[in-house]
Coordinates of C-alpha atoms in Angstrom, one line a residue:
Chain A
M1 CA 85.7 117.2 136.0
I2 CA 84.3 115.6 132.1
E3 CA 81.3 113.6 133.1
Y4 CA 79.1 111.8 129.5
K5 CA 75.9 111.6 130.5
N6 CA 74.2 109.3 127.4
I7 CA 76.4 109.8 124.8
T8 CA 75.6 107.6 122.0
K9 CA 77.6 108.1 118.3
R10 CA 76.6 106.9 115.3
F11 CA 77.8 106.3 111.7
G12 CA 75.2 104.9 109.5
E13 CA 73.4 101.9 111.6
K14 CA 75.8 101.0 113.6
A15 CA 76.8 102.8 116.9
A16 CA 80.0 103.4 117.7
V17 CA 79.6 105.0 121.5
D18 CA 76.7 103.3 122.6
N19 CA 74.8 105.3 125.5
L20 CA 77.4 105.7 127.6
T21 CA 78.3 107.6 131.1
L22 CA 81.1 108.5 132.5
S23 CA 82.5 110.5 135.4
L24 CA 86.1 111.2 135.6
E25 CA 87.2 112.8 138.6
K26 CA 89.2 116.2 138.2
G27 CA 92.9 115.9 138.7
T28 CA 93.1 111.5 137.5
I29 CA 94.2 110.1 134.8
T30 CA 91.8 107.6 133.0
M31 CA 92.7 105.3 130.3
L32 CA 89.5 104.3 128.2
I33 CA 90.8 101.0 126.6
G34 CA 89.2 97.9 124.6
P35 CA 90.0 96.5 120.7
S36 CA 89.9 99.1 118.6
G37 CA 86.2 99.4 116.8
C38 CA 85.2 99.7 120.3
G39 CA 85.0 103.3 120.3
K40 CA 87.3 104.3 122.8
T41 CA 88.7 107.1 120.2
T42 CA 86.1 108.8 119.3
S43 CA 84.8 108.8 123.0
L44 CA 87.8 111.0 123.2
K45 CA 87.1 113.1 120.4
M46 CA 83.5 113.6 121.8
V47 CA 85.4 115.8 124.7
N48 CA 87.2 118.5 122.3
R49 CA 84.2 118.0 119.6
L50 CA 86.4 117.1 116.5
V51 CA 82.9 113.9 117.3
D52 CA 79.8 115.5 117.3
P53 CA 77.7 112.5 119.5
D54 CA 74.1 112.6 118.1
E55 CA 72.2 112.4 121.9
G56 CA 73.8 113.4 125.1
D57 CA 75.7 115.8 126.6
I58 CA 79.0 116.2 128.6
L59 CA 79.9 118.4 130.9
I60 CA 83.5 120.0 132.1
N61 CA 83.5 120.2 135.6
G62 CA 79.6 121.1 134.9
D63 CA 79.2 123.3 132.2
S64 CA 77.8 121.3 127.9
I65 CA 80.3 121.7 125.9
F66 CA 77.7 122.5 123.7
D67 CA 77.5 125.6 124.6
L68 CA 80.9 127.1 123.6
D69 CA 82.2 127.3 120.2
P70 CA 84.4 124.4 119.3
V71 CA 87.7 126.7 118.8
T72 CA 87.3 127.5 122.5
L73 CA 86.7 124.9 123.6
R74 CA 89.6 123.1 122.4
R75 CA 92.3 126.0 123.2
D76 CA 91.1 124.9 126.9
I77 CA 92.1 121.3 126.2
G78 CA 95.4 120.1 125.6
Y79 CA 95.7 117.8 122.4
V80 CA 98.3 114.9 121.9
I81 CA 98.1 112.5 119.5
Q82 CA 100.1 110.2 117.8
E83 CA 104.1 111.6 116.6
I84 CA 102.8 112.5 113.1
G85 CA 100.8 115.7 115.5
L86 CA 104.0 117.9 115.3
F87 CA 104.2 121.0 113.0
P88 CA 107.2 119.5 110.4
H89 CA 107.6 123.4 109.3
Y90 CA 108.0 124.5 113.0
S91 CA 110.4 124.5 115.1
V92 CA 110.1 122.8 118.3
F93 CA 109.8 126.4 119.7
D94 CA 106.7 127.3 117.4
N95 CA 105.3 123.9 118.4
I96 CA 104.8 124.6 121.6
A97 CA 104.4 129.1 120.8
T98 CA 101.0 128.1 119.0
L99 CA 98.1 128.2 121.8
P100 CA 99.9 130.5 123.5
R101 CA 100.4 133.0 120.3
L102 CA 95.9 131.5 119.4
H103 CA 95.7 133.3 122.6
K104 CA 97.4 136.3 121.9
W105 CA 100.1 136.2 125.3
D106 CA 103.0 138.6 125.0
E107 CA 106.3 137.2 123.3
K108 CA 107.9 137.3 126.3
K109 CA 105.6 135.5 128.8
I110 CA 105.2 132.9 125.6
K111 CA 109.2 132.5 125.4
D112 CA 108.9 132.2 129.9
R113 CA 106.8 129.9 129.7
V114 CA 108.1 127.4 126.1
Y115 CA 110.9 126.7 127.8
E116 CA 109.0 126.5 131.1
V117 CA 107.1 123.2 129.3
L118 CA 111.1 121.8 127.8
D119 CA 111.7 121.8 130.7
M120 CA 108.6 120.2 132.1
V121 CA 108.8 118.0 129.7
T122 CA 113.0 117.6 130.2
L123 CA 114.4 118.7 126.9
D124 CA 116.6 121.8 127.5
E125 CA 117.0 124.9 125.1
T126 CA 119.1 123.4 122.7
Y127 CA 115.2 121.7 121.5
A128 CA 114.1 125.3 120.7
D129 CA 114.9 126.0 117.7
K130 CA 115.3 122.3 116.7
Y131 CA 112.7 120.7 113.7
P132 CA 110.4 118.1 114.3
R133 CA 112.7 115.6 111.4
Q134 CA 115.4 116.2 114.0
L135 CA 114.3 115.1 116.6
S136 CA 113.9 110.9 117.7
G137 CA 110.2 109.3 118.3
G138 CA 110.5 109.8 121.9
E139 CA 111.6 113.6 121.9
R140 CA 109.0 113.9 119.4
Q141 CA 106.3 113.1 121.8
R142 CA 107.7 114.9 124.7
V143 CA 107.3 118.2 122.9
G144 CA 103.6 116.9 122.1
L145 CA 103.0 116.7 125.4
A146 CA 104.9 119.9 126.1
R147 CA 102.5 122.1 122.9
A148 CA 99.5 120.5 124.4
L149 CA 100.6 121.6 128.2
A150 CA 101.4 124.9 127.0
A151 CA 98.7 127.2 127.1
D152 CA 98.3 125.1 130.9
P153 CA 94.9 123.6 130.2
E154 CA 93.0 121.8 132.7
V155 CA 92.0 118.7 130.6
L156 CA 94.4 117.1 128.4
L157 CA 93.4 114.4 125.8
M158 CA 96.1 111.9 124.9
D159 CA 95.1 109.2 121.7
E160 CA 97.4 106.8 122.0
P161 CA 100.9 108.9 123.0
F162 CA 102.9 106.5 123.2
G163 CA 102.1 104.4 119.8
A164 CA 104.9 104.3 117.8
I165 CA 108.0 104.9 120.3
D166 CA 110.0 101.8 121.2
P167 CA 109.2 99.8 124.1
I168 CA 112.1 100.7 125.8
N169 CA 111.5 104.6 124.8
R170 CA 107.9 103.9 126.6
L171 CA 108.7 103.0 129.2
I172 CA 111.1 106.1 130.3
L173 CA 108.5 108.2 128.6
Q174 CA 105.2 106.7 131.3
Q175 CA 107.3 107.0 133.3
S176 CA 107.9 110.5 133.6
F177 CA 104.4 111.5 132.1
L178 CA 103.5 109.5 135.5
E179 CA 105.6 111.7 137.5
I180 CA 104.8 114.8 135.4
Q181 CA 101.5 114.5 136.2
E182 CA 101.9 114.3 139.9
E183 CA 103.3 117.5 139.7
I184 CA 100.7 118.8 137.0
K185 CA 97.3 117.2 138.5
K186 CA 95.8 116.9 135.2
T187 CA 92.2 116.0 134.3
I188 CA 93.6 113.4 131.6
V189 CA 91.7 111.0 129.2
F190 CA 94.5 108.7 127.9
V191 CA 93.2 106.2 124.7
T192 CA 95.6 102.9 124.5
H193 CA 95.2 99.3 123.0
D194 CA 97.8 98.5 125.9
I195 CA 96.5 97.0 128.6
N196 CA 99.9 97.6 130.3
E197 CA 100.3 100.9 129.7
A198 CA 96.2 101.4 131.7
I199 CA 97.6 99.3 134.6
Q200 CA 100.6 100.9 134.4
L201 CA 99.2 104.2 133.8
G202 CA 95.8 105.2 135.0
D203 CA 93.8 106.0 138.0
K204 CA 91.0 104.7 137.5
I205 CA 90.6 102.7 133.6
A206 CA 87.3 102.4 131.7
I207 CA 87.0 99.4 129.2
M208 CA 85.2 99.4 126.3
N209 CA 83.7 97.1 123.8
Q210 CA 81.2 97.5 120.8
G211 CA 80.5 101.4 121.7
S212 CA 79.6 100.0 125.0
L213 CA 81.1 100.2 128.8
V214 CA 81.9 97.3 130.3
Q215 CA 84.0 98.2 133.5
F216 CA 84.9 101.3 134.8
D217 CA 87.0 101.3 137.8
T218 CA 90.2 101.3 139.4
V219 CA 93.1 100.0 138.6
S220 CA 93.1 97.8 141.8
E221 CA 89.2 96.9 141.8
I222 CA 89.9 96.5 138.0
L223 CA 92.5 93.0 138.2
A224 CA 91.2 91.9 141.3
N225 CA 87.2 91.9 139.7
P226 CA 87.1 91.6 136.5
E227 CA 83.3 92.1 135.2
N228 CA 83.0 89.6 132.8
E229 CA 85.5 87.0 130.7
F230 CA 85.2 89.4 127.6
V231 CA 87.2 91.7 130.1
E232 CA 89.3 88.6 131.9
N233 CA 90.9 87.7 128.6
L234 CA 91.9 91.8 127.8
L235 CA 94.0 91.6 130.9
G236 CA 95.8 87.7 130.2
Q237 CA 96.5 85.2 132.0
D238 CA 98.9 87.4 134.9
R239 CA 96.5 88.9 135.8
N240 CA 97.0 88.4 139.2
L241 CA 100.8 88.9 138.8
K242 CA 99.9 92.3 137.3
A243 CA 98.5 93.0 140.5
L244 CA 101.2 92.8 142.2
S245 CA 102.8 95.3 140.4
L246 CA 100.4 97.7 142.3
K247 CA 100.4 96.5 144.9
K248 CA 103.5 98.4 147.3
A249 CA 106.7 96.1 149.3
K250 CA 105.4 99.1 152.1
D251 CA 102.5 98.2 152.8
Y252 CA 103.4 93.9 153.2
A253 CA 106.5 95.2 155.7
V254 CA 106.2 93.6 159.7
K255 CA 108.3 94.4 162.5
E256 CA 108.6 90.7 163.1
G257 CA 110.7 87.8 162.6
Y258 CA 114.1 89.7 162.8
I259 CA 115.7 91.2 165.3
T260 CA 117.6 94.1 165.0
V261 CA 121.3 94.7 166.8
T262 CA 124.0 97.8 166.4
D263 CA 127.8 97.7 165.4
G264 CA 130.0 95.5 168.6
T265 CA 127.3 93.6 169.2
E266 CA 129.6 90.3 169.9
K267 CA 128.1 87.6 168.2
E268 CA 127.7 85.0 170.6
E269 CA 125.8 87.6 172.5
I270 CA 123.3 87.7 168.7
R271 CA 123.2 83.5 168.4
K272 CA 121.9 83.6 171.7
E273 CA 119.3 86.2 171.2
L274 CA 118.4 84.5 167.8
E275 CA 118.2 81.1 169.2
D276 CA 116.2 81.8 172.3
K277 CA 113.8 83.9 170.4
D278 CA 113.6 80.4 167.0
L279 CA 115.2 83.6 164.8
I280 CA 118.1 83.2 162.6
V281 CA 118.1 87.0 160.9
A282 CA 120.1 89.7 163.0
Y283 CA 119.7 93.0 161.0
I284 CA 122.7 95.4 162.5
L285 CA 121.7 99.2 162.3
D286 CA 123.3 102.5 162.9
S287 CA 122.4 104.8 166.0
R288 CA 119.8 106.7 162.7
D289 CA 118.6 103.5 162.1
R290 CA 119.8 102.5 158.5
L291 CA 120.5 99.6 157.5
K292 CA 124.9 98.6 157.9
G293 CA 124.4 94.5 157.6
R294 CA 122.9 91.8 159.2
Y295 CA 124.1 88.7 160.6
Y296 CA 122.3 85.3 160.2
I297 CA 122.9 81.3 161.1
D298 CA 123.8 79.9 158.2
K299 CA 121.6 76.5 158.6
S300 CA 122.9 75.6 155.0
A301 CA 126.6 75.4 156.6
R302 CA 128.0 72.4 158.5
K303 CA 127.9 72.1 162.3
V304 CA 130.8 73.6 164.5
E305 CA 130.5 72.2 167.5
G306 CA 126.8 71.3 167.0
R307 CA 125.9 74.5 165.9
Y308 CA 125.3 76.4 163.3
P309 CA 127.7 79.3 162.4
I310 CA 126.7 82.7 162.7
V311 CA 127.8 84.9 159.7
R312 CA 128.0 88.2 158.9
E313 CA 127.7 90.8 155.8
T314 CA 127.8 94.5 155.1
K315 CA 125.4 94.4 152.6
P316 CA 122.6 92.6 152.6
Y317 CA 119.8 92.6 149.5
R318 CA 117.3 95.0 150.1
V319 CA 113.4 96.4 148.5
T320 CA 112.5 100.1 149.2
R321 CA 109.5 100.8 150.8
N322 CA 107.8 102.0 147.0
T323 CA 109.2 98.9 145.3
S324 CA 106.4 96.8 143.6
L325 CA 105.5 93.1 144.7
T326 CA 106.3 91.5 141.7
E327 CA 110.1 93.4 141.7
T328 CA 110.1 92.7 145.6
L329 CA 109.3 88.2 144.8
S330 CA 111.4 88.6 141.5
R331 CA 114.6 90.1 143.6
M332 CA 113.9 87.5 146.0
L333 CA 113.7 84.4 143.9
E334 CA 117.2 86.0 141.9
H335 CA 118.9 86.4 145.2
G336 CA 117.0 83.6 147.0
E337 CA 115.6 85.0 150.1
K338 CA 112.9 84.4 151.3
K339 CA 112.8 87.9 153.3
L340 CA 114.5 90.6 152.3
P341 CA 114.4 94.0 154.8
V342 CA 112.2 97.2 153.6
V343 CA 113.8 100.4 153.9
T344 CA 113.4 103.8 153.2
R345 CA 114.4 107.0 151.1
E346 CA 117.6 107.1 153.3
D347 CA 117.7 103.4 154.1
R348 CA 116.5 103.6 157.8
L349 CA 115.0 99.9 158.2
T350 CA 110.9 99.3 157.9
G351 CA 110.1 96.0 158.8
V352 CA 110.9 92.6 156.0
I353 CA 109.3 91.0 154.0
D354 CA 108.0 88.1 153.6
L355 CA 108.0 85.8 150.5
D356 CA 104.5 83.9 152.1
A357 CA 102.7 87.2 152.4
I358 CA 103.2 87.9 149.0
F359 CA 102.8 84.0 148.0
E360 CA 99.0 85.3 150.5
E361 CA 98.3 87.9 147.8
V362 CA 98.7 85.8 145.0
E363 CA 95.9 83.5 146.4
Q364 CA 93.5 86.2 147.7
A365 CA 93.8 88.1 144.5
G366 CA 92.3 84.3 143.1
A367 CA 94.1 82.0 140.6
P368 CA 92.7 82.3 137.4
K369 CA 90.0 80.0 136.6
E370 CA 91.7 78.6 133.8
A371 CA 94.8 77.4 135.7
Chain B
M1 CA 126.1 133.1 60.4
E2 CA 123.9 133.9 58.9
F3 CA 121.9 134.1 62.8
F4 CA 123.5 136.9 64.0
T5 CA 124.2 138.6 61.2
Y6 CA 119.5 138.1 61.0
I7 CA 119.3 139.5 64.7
A8 CA 122.1 142.2 63.7
E9 CA 119.4 143.3 61.2
N10 CA 115.6 142.7 62.7
S11 CA 117.2 143.7 66.0
D12 CA 114.0 145.4 66.6
L13 CA 111.8 142.4 65.7
V14 CA 113.6 140.3 67.3
V15 CA 113.3 142.4 70.7
S16 CA 109.9 143.0 70.5
S17 CA 109.2 140.0 70.1
I18 CA 110.5 138.2 73.1
I19 CA 109.2 141.5 74.9
R20 CA 105.9 140.1 73.7
H21 CA 106.3 136.4 74.0
F22 CA 107.5 137.4 77.4
V23 CA 104.3 139.5 78.6
L24 CA 102.0 136.4 76.6
F25 CA 103.7 134.2 79.5
A26 CA 103.2 137.0 82.7
I27 CA 99.8 137.3 82.1
S28 CA 98.7 134.1 81.8
M29 CA 100.6 132.7 84.4
A30 CA 99.7 135.2 86.5
F31 CA 95.8 134.6 86.3
A32 CA 96.8 130.2 86.3
V33 CA 98.6 130.9 89.0
T34 CA 95.5 132.9 90.6
V35 CA 93.1 131.1 89.5
G36 CA 94.8 127.8 89.6
T37 CA 95.5 128.1 92.9
G38 CA 92.5 129.6 94.2
L39 CA 90.4 126.8 92.3
S40 CA 93.0 123.7 94.2
I41 CA 92.1 125.3 97.8
I42 CA 88.0 125.2 97.2
I43 CA 88.8 121.6 95.6
T44 CA 90.7 120.7 98.7
R45 CA 87.7 121.9 101.0
E46 CA 87.8 119.6 104.6
G47 CA 85.3 117.4 103.8
H48 CA 84.6 117.7 100.5
E49 CA 88.2 115.2 99.9
K50 CA 86.3 112.9 97.1
M51 CA 85.9 115.8 94.8
G52 CA 89.7 116.6 95.4
Q53 CA 89.7 112.5 93.8
V54 CA 88.0 113.4 91.2
I55 CA 89.6 116.0 89.8
L56 CA 93.0 114.6 90.3
S57 CA 92.1 111.9 87.6
V58 CA 90.6 114.3 85.4
T59 CA 93.8 117.1 85.5
G60 CA 96.0 114.4 85.5
A61 CA 94.4 112.5 82.0
S62 CA 94.2 117.1 80.8
Q63 CA 98.1 116.9 81.4
A64 CA 98.0 114.3 77.9
V65 CA 95.9 117.0 75.4
P66 CA 98.3 118.6 73.2
S67 CA 98.7 122.1 73.5
V68 CA 97.3 123.0 69.9
A69 CA 94.4 120.9 70.6
V70 CA 93.9 124.1 73.5
I71 CA 94.6 126.8 70.9
A72 CA 92.9 125.3 68.3
L73 CA 89.3 125.0 70.4
V74 CA 89.5 128.3 71.8
F75 CA 90.1 129.6 68.3
L76 CA 86.8 127.9 67.1
F77 CA 84.8 129.5 69.8
I78 CA 86.8 133.1 71.0
G79 CA 88.4 133.4 67.8
I80 CA 92.1 135.5 66.5
G81 CA 94.5 138.1 69.0
M82 CA 96.4 137.9 71.2
K83 CA 92.9 138.3 73.9
P84 CA 92.2 134.4 72.9
A85 CA 96.1 133.1 72.7
I86 CA 96.2 134.3 77.0
I87 CA 92.4 132.5 76.8
A88 CA 93.8 129.6 75.6
L89 CA 97.4 129.5 77.2
V90 CA 95.4 130.3 81.2
I91 CA 93.6 127.2 80.1
Y92 CA 96.7 124.9 79.2
S93 CA 98.9 126.4 82.2
L94 CA 96.7 125.4 85.0
V95 CA 96.4 121.7 84.0
P96 CA 99.5 121.4 85.8
I97 CA 98.9 123.6 89.0
V98 CA 95.1 122.9 89.7
F99 CA 97.3 119.4 89.5
N100 CA 100.0 119.6 91.5
A101 CA 98.9 121.7 94.4
T102 CA 95.6 119.3 94.6
S103 CA 97.9 116.7 95.2
G104 CA 99.9 118.7 97.3
I105 CA 97.3 120.3 100.0
L106 CA 95.5 116.1 99.9
S107 CA 98.5 115.2 100.5
V108 CA 99.9 117.1 104.0
D109 CA 100.0 114.4 106.7
P110 CA 96.3 113.6 107.7
G111 CA 97.6 113.9 111.5
V112 CA 99.2 116.7 111.3
I113 CA 95.7 118.4 110.6
Q114 CA 94.1 116.7 112.8
A115 CA 96.2 118.2 115.8
A116 CA 96.2 121.0 114.0
R117 CA 92.2 120.9 114.9
G118 CA 92.0 119.6 117.7
M119 CA 94.5 122.8 119.1
G120 CA 92.1 124.5 117.9
L121 CA 93.4 126.6 114.8
T122 CA 89.9 127.1 112.5
R123 CA 89.3 126.3 109.1
T124 CA 91.0 129.5 107.7
Q125 CA 94.2 129.3 110.0
R126 CA 94.6 125.2 109.1
L127 CA 94.8 125.9 105.7
W128 CA 97.3 128.9 105.8
R129 CA 99.8 127.9 108.4
I130 CA 99.6 124.4 108.3
K131 CA 98.1 122.8 104.5
I132 CA 99.6 125.8 102.3
P133 CA 102.7 126.1 103.6
L134 CA 103.1 121.9 103.9
A135 CA 101.6 121.9 100.7
M136 CA 104.5 124.5 98.9
P137 CA 107.4 123.0 97.9
V138 CA 104.6 120.6 95.6
I139 CA 102.9 123.4 94.5
M140 CA 105.7 125.2 94.0
S141 CA 106.7 122.4 91.2
G142 CA 103.5 122.7 89.2
I143 CA 103.9 126.1 89.4
R144 CA 107.2 125.4 87.4
S145 CA 106.2 123.1 85.5
A146 CA 103.6 125.2 84.2
A147 CA 105.9 128.2 83.2
T148 CA 108.0 125.5 81.6
I149 CA 105.3 124.8 79.4
N150 CA 103.1 128.2 79.1
I151 CA 106.5 129.8 77.2
G152 CA 106.9 126.5 74.4
T153 CA 102.9 127.0 74.4
V154 CA 103.3 131.1 74.0
T155 CA 105.4 130.0 70.9
V156 CA 102.3 126.8 69.3
A157 CA 100.1 130.5 70.0
A158 CA 101.3 132.4 67.1
I159 CA 99.6 130.3 64.6
I160 CA 96.0 132.1 66.2
G161 CA 98.0 135.6 66.5
A162 CA 99.8 135.9 69.6
G163 CA 103.0 137.4 68.3
G164 CA 105.7 136.7 69.7
L165 CA 109.2 134.2 68.9
G166 CA 106.4 132.3 67.2
D167 CA 106.0 134.1 64.3
I168 CA 109.2 134.2 63.8
I169 CA 109.2 130.3 63.8
Y170 CA 106.1 130.4 61.7
T171 CA 107.7 132.5 58.7
G172 CA 111.0 130.9 58.9
L173 CA 109.3 127.8 58.1
K174 CA 107.0 129.5 55.8
L175 CA 110.0 130.8 53.6
N176 CA 112.5 128.2 54.4
R177 CA 114.9 130.0 56.2
P178 CA 116.5 127.5 59.3
E179 CA 118.8 131.0 61.1
M180 CA 114.7 132.5 61.6
I181 CA 113.5 129.1 63.4
L182 CA 116.7 128.9 65.2
I183 CA 116.3 132.1 66.7
G184 CA 112.8 132.1 67.6
A185 CA 112.9 128.7 69.3
G186 CA 116.4 129.5 70.9
F187 CA 115.5 132.8 72.7
A188 CA 111.9 131.1 74.2
A189 CA 114.6 128.4 75.1
I190 CA 116.4 130.7 77.0
I191 CA 113.3 132.7 78.5
A192 CA 112.4 129.0 79.3
I193 CA 115.8 128.4 81.1
L194 CA 115.8 132.7 83.1
V195 CA 112.1 132.2 84.2
D196 CA 112.6 128.1 85.9
T197 CA 116.1 129.3 87.3
V198 CA 114.2 132.3 89.0
L199 CA 111.3 129.4 89.7
H200 CA 113.5 127.6 91.5
Y201 CA 115.1 130.5 93.3
V202 CA 111.0 130.8 94.4
E203 CA 111.0 127.4 95.3
Q204 CA 113.9 127.6 98.1
K205 CA 112.6 130.5 99.6
V206 CA 109.2 129.3 100.5
T207 CA 109.5 126.1 101.1
P208 CA 109.3 126.5 104.8
K209 CA 112.3 125.3 107.0
G210 CA 111.6 122.6 108.6
L211 CA 110.7 120.4 105.2
A212 CA 113.4 119.8 102.8

């Protein structure tokens, strides 16, 4: 846990950070975001004492960092900056081994650890002997992360680590970074100027402007209740859409509005049940509840003998439980479906999600004032 | 073929001049490299980058001062002989060494230095493990050009009694014997080429693998 207590830092007359008090929970990612010059990077660099504040105190797990020698402190904190931070004259192995060597681990342990963290960032052993200039931007960034993790620090400071990476690779890196974090559960302070990155990666977001903390809360809370106009502008016009991207289909799946049948049930029998219940969809499940297909009454077709035809489909569109609402919405629009079945990883049907439920969510979040 | 006749008849003088020339070069360069890189390290300490910039301008401009002028000044204040000559050579060789070493160290990527600092490398570790290795190619090219200039300047230093191949050249000038001038200049050139070849090899050896 990291606590900023009334931190102030002045550069000349101007306060770069003004009376900042912030408490970051252990094992979570806190995103520091704001326009350039808002003090986010300065605040980050105070944690490993690259910058010392003029006033206030910073505690890690209750102990003031100013009681420690800066060098000792830094060796226990992982630090990742944009790709330029790798030592160009060190091989990947030596770059990663830097801190373990300063900690004087024995070579065997260092070697094991280097390969372990390389594996963690999904780079294979052949990378160990390469030099930074032989790597792509994304690979360099992975090595940077591996190097920061090498000595297994509890706290990780990341200063716009993905800033210099192209959008496609950035997305891949962000996803794999989240997966790594699920595994290692570090306390991470992450500086970014990209609101989408903040929403994507953060457990909590601290929004700063002109050295002051504007809002500090969970991502969904900030999206739902922006403190003021500044935060609204930072979030952008599409913040409701962004809020949807945090929500998962599983939380909106309902077990009504459809019937389930086993394979081999007579068409007419299904039609009768649907008509009795005034429904149009029947999902076909196997003995283990896995989605095998669906029947639906096609109301867009021409009536045959006064009734709409019933159609069988073997591979109905579906979403998984953890699909975000934005993704669910876009699949609905893409396939022209108002309802989609929600399935588990093993393809078991857990319910259906309705377009109306998503719309309701949008309305609850409140339409942007400008609209 | 007066050239070869002269060498054959005065082999002792030629050989001792070559040795003297080389010794003057070696001693003055040893001092210049030590003092020059040491000076650059002090100049480029973190937090004193402005001073480094000043030194860069000063040494940059000093490279335009002719060697004869430096030698003449040393003669005025210190006198003649081997010692004053070495002092003049050290001063003159310092300029390119300090210029290159300073600009080399200052041009190390600040991001790399900051990463090193953030990871907990001490000031000394940052200097020897990061800055010096990364600045090595630039430092070495300064040393190489200083060496070449130094060997040429040794011949000029003969005017204040340094000895070496310059003596043969000046005698040749006075006696109007072109073969002597040719011998002095030729051997100085050969020394310069040999030294540069050796230093080129050293440069490749000390340049870290990940660069280049």
